[in-house]
Structure formats: structure tokens, C-alpha cells
Tab-separated table of C-alpha atoms in Angstrom:
chain	number	residue	atom	x	y	z
A	1	MET	CA	4.344	107.343	21.606
A	2	VAL	CA	5.908	109.471	18.826
A	3	ALA	CA	8.265	112.116	20.126
A	4	ASP	CA	9.202	115.403	18.029
A	5	THR	CA	12.887	115.736	18.667
A	6	LYS	CA	13.809	118.617	16.167
A	7	PRO	CA	16.525	120.763	17.813
A	8	ASP	CA	14.445	124.045	17.501
A	9	CYS	CA	11.313	122.665	19.417
A	10	VAL	CA	10.475	119.600	21.460
A	11	ILE	CA	6.980	118.230	21.788
A	12	ARG	CA	6.675	116.232	25.024
A	13	ARG	CA	4.157	115.093	27.620
A	14	ALA	CA	3.469	117.693	30.284
A	15	VAL	CA	4.469	116.849	33.920
A	16	GLY	CA	3.182	118.383	36.980
A	17	ALA	CA	5.750	120.917	37.114
A	18	ASP	CA	4.391	122.495	33.908
A	19	ALA	CA	0.965	123.224	35.192
A	20	ASP	CA	1.429	126.902	35.907
A	21	ARG	CA	3.043	127.389	32.570
A	22	VAL	CA	0.305	125.508	30.764
A	23	THR	CA	-2.338	127.565	32.542
A	24	GLU	CA	-0.534	130.833	31.569
A	25	CYS	CA	-0.207	129.771	27.922
A	26	ILE	CA	-3.783	128.747	27.585
A	27	GLU	CA	-4.999	132.004	29.225
A	28	ALA	CA	-2.942	134.072	27.048
A	29	ALA	CA	-3.893	132.351	23.830
A	30	TYR	CA	-7.610	132.630	24.561
A	31	ARG	CA	-7.643	136.124	26.041
A	32	PRO	CA	-8.008	137.897	22.579
A	33	TYR	CA	-10.938	135.599	21.738
A	34	MET	CA	-12.722	136.652	24.899
A	35	VAL	CA	-12.635	140.199	23.591
A	36	ARG	CA	-14.023	139.127	20.168
A	37	MET	CA	-16.715	137.202	22.012
A	38	GLY	CA	-17.893	140.010	24.184
A	39	GLY	CA	-16.067	138.969	27.371
A	40	GLN	CA	-17.326	135.454	27.348
A	41	VAL	CA	-14.891	133.100	29.347
A	42	LEU	CA	-14.044	130.213	27.177
A	43	PRO	CA	-14.157	126.752	28.792
A	44	PRO	CA	-10.379	126.080	28.551
A	45	MET	CA	-9.736	129.045	30.644
A	46	THR	CA	-11.526	127.487	33.563
A	47	VAL	CA	-9.632	124.090	33.764
A	48	ASP	CA	-7.489	123.073	36.511
A	49	TYR	CA	-4.427	122.134	34.561
A	50	ALA	CA	-2.501	120.417	37.358
A	51	LYS	CA	-5.425	118.000	37.462
A	52	GLU	CA	-5.612	117.859	33.697
A	53	ILE	CA	-1.962	116.886	33.439
A	54	GLU	CA	-2.374	114.139	36.023
A	55	GLU	CA	-5.591	112.735	34.400
A	56	SER	CA	-5.267	113.530	30.717
A	57	GLU	CA	-2.849	113.445	27.739
A	58	VAL	CA	-1.285	116.923	27.830
A	59	TRP	CA	1.498	117.759	25.450
A	60	ILE	CA	3.556	120.858	25.212
A	61	ALA	CA	5.849	122.499	22.558
A	62	ASP	CA	8.813	123.535	24.354
A	63	LEU	CA	11.895	125.545	23.265
A	64	ASP	CA	14.782	125.657	25.589
A	65	GLY	CA	12.521	125.396	28.473
A	66	ASP	CA	10.038	128.136	27.171
A	67	LEU	CA	6.549	126.705	26.725
A	68	LYS	CA	5.350	127.739	23.230
A	69	GLY	CA	2.140	125.810	22.925
A	70	VAL	CA	-0.204	123.256	24.556
A	71	MET	CA	-2.284	120.429	23.166
A	72	ILE	CA	-4.527	118.003	24.972
A	73	LEU	CA	-5.535	114.694	23.274
A	74	SER	CA	-8.249	112.165	24.211
A	75	ASP	CA	-8.086	108.548	22.632
A	76	GLY	CA	-11.321	107.109	21.674
A	77	GLU	CA	-12.862	104.297	19.580
A	78	GLY	CA	-11.025	104.303	16.347
A	79	LYS	CA	-10.163	108.074	16.568
A	80	LEU	CA	-7.954	110.477	18.441
A	81	GLN	CA	-9.625	113.648	19.567
A	82	ILE	CA	-7.740	117.006	19.909
A	83	ALA	CA	-9.511	118.334	22.939
A	84	ASN	CA	-7.416	121.677	22.841
A	85	VAL	CA	-4.668	123.439	21.002
A	86	ALA	CA	-3.298	126.747	22.307
A	87	VAL	CA	-0.245	128.749	21.172
A	88	HIS	CA	1.124	131.433	23.400
A	89	PRO	CA	0.647	134.680	21.470
A	90	ALA	CA	4.364	135.383	21.272
A	91	SER	CA	4.714	132.218	19.311
A	92	GLN	CA	1.762	132.333	17.057
A	93	GLY	CA	2.374	132.458	13.304
A	94	LYS	CA	5.691	130.643	13.670
A	95	GLY	CA	4.366	127.155	12.997
A	96	VAL	CA	3.969	125.887	16.578
A	97	GLY	CA	0.189	125.195	16.159
A	98	LYS	CA	0.875	123.376	12.909
A	99	ARG	CA	3.531	121.335	14.551
A	100	LEU	CA	1.344	120.327	17.355
A	101	ILE	CA	-1.600	119.460	14.986
A	102	ASN	CA	0.822	117.316	12.748
A	103	PHE	CA	2.108	115.685	15.924
A	104	ALA	CA	-1.393	114.625	16.748
A	105	VAL	CA	-1.858	113.186	13.271
A	106	GLU	CA	1.336	111.099	13.450
A	107	GLU	CA	0.477	109.996	16.919
A	108	ALA	CA	-2.952	108.922	15.725
A	109	ARG	CA	-1.325	106.955	12.926
A	110	SER	CA	1.202	105.276	15.384
A	111	ARG	CA	-1.867	104.204	17.416
A	112	ARG	CA	-3.498	102.890	14.274
A	113	ARG	CA	-6.456	105.230	14.539
A	114	ASP	CA	-8.716	105.934	11.525
A	115	ALA	CA	-9.198	109.718	12.084
A	116	VAL	CA	-8.271	112.760	14.283
A	117	ASP	CA	-11.342	114.856	15.371
A	118	LEU	CA	-11.540	118.327	16.943
A	119	VAL	CA	-14.154	120.910	17.906
A	120	THR	CA	-13.625	124.618	17.525
A	121	HIS	CA	-15.739	127.849	17.763
A	122	PRO	CA	-17.025	129.355	14.714
A	123	LEU	CA	-15.606	132.965	15.724
A	124	LEU	CA	-12.110	131.415	15.796
A	125	GLU	CA	-11.638	132.025	12.071
A	126	GLU	CA	-7.924	131.851	12.123
A	127	ASN	CA	-7.986	128.458	13.490
A	128	LEU	CA	-10.698	127.345	10.955
A	129	SER	CA	-8.464	128.519	8.161
A	130	LEU	CA	-5.315	126.688	9.582
A	131	TYR	CA	-7.256	123.438	10.004
A	132	ALA	CA	-8.664	123.633	6.516
A	133	HIS	CA	-5.137	124.500	5.178
A	134	LEU	CA	-3.863	121.279	6.976
A	135	GLY	CA	-6.461	118.988	5.385
A	136	TRP	CA	-9.182	118.956	7.985
A	137	SER	CA	-12.839	118.698	6.766
A	138	GLU	CA	-15.882	120.244	8.514
A	139	THR	CA	-18.404	117.520	9.438
A	140	ARG	CA	-21.072	119.712	10.966
A	141	ARG	CA	-21.638	123.112	12.744
A	142	ASP	CA	-24.055	124.752	15.221
A	143	GLU	CA	-24.185	128.113	16.739
A	144	SER	CA	-21.068	127.647	18.981
A	145	HIS	CA	-19.236	124.709	17.555
A	146	VAL	CA	-17.580	123.614	14.482
A	147	TYR	CA	-16.851	119.887	14.182
A	148	MET	CA	-13.910	118.794	12.075
A	149	THR	CA	-12.135	115.552	11.072
A	150	ARG	CA	-8.851	114.412	9.484
A	151	ASP	CA	-9.264	111.039	7.925
A	152	LEU	CA	-6.150	108.941	8.117
A	153	ILE	CA	-7.290	105.933	5.817
């Protein structure tokens, strides 16, 4: 496990006590996209994050006890999957998303994975732009999904 220990922000595994703050962060991050998508409730907004923290690999970006962002990882065959990245609106545009994504890449390298994959929605244009800027490549697309990868070899 690789830990980010820069004094301005710490990326650490979420614990049960973080569940309410994780839920609030994800709901706040996705709420503007609901409007863009005609009121559609996005899947990350319906997850039981207490259970997710217990059963999955949930990471948070924390600054002095204030949760700035959340990332959920899934380890697979030769690849690490970013299942979700959400940055609280008050922290967007400040590098939190980039730090979380770069953390996932470094975590994949430390686990000797060949790539990191993620899936996003085509209407989340800001995210697509960020991922492309950070070296991700689109591998395929359909009506509601954009599949992206970042090769590490």
C-alpha cells in the first residue's frame, strides 16, 4: 500500500466512521450531473457506503479531518480499476481529483499491475478532459459509458 503523506492532504483508506461523509461527498459531487442528465439518479448515489467501506477498497482525500474526495478501487487480473472518483464541489479545481487518480496509478505500479481502467459517462465532459490530460486513452464508447485505460508498461 502506498500512502500520500503530503502535509496539505492525506489519502488514506476509509473506515466505517467515514461512511456518512463519503456519502455526502459523493452525493454533492454527482448532484450537478443529475441536472445535466435530466434528473437521472446516477448509480454512485444509491450505494450503501458503510457496506462499501467494509467490503471494498475505498480511499479518501482528507485535509485536517475535512473529506475532500473519494475514490473506490477494485483489483483485477493485471489491472487496477477505478470504480469511482468523486471530489466535493467545494474542492473541485484544486487538484484533489488529479491527486486521487495519480494515487491510483502509483498504487497499481506498487502492485505490479499493467494498467489502470475506469468507466465514466459521456456527458461528464470535465472528467473526460481531465483523464485525457493525465494520459488516459479511450478504449471504447457506447451511449452511456466511456471506457478508458492508462497503460503502465
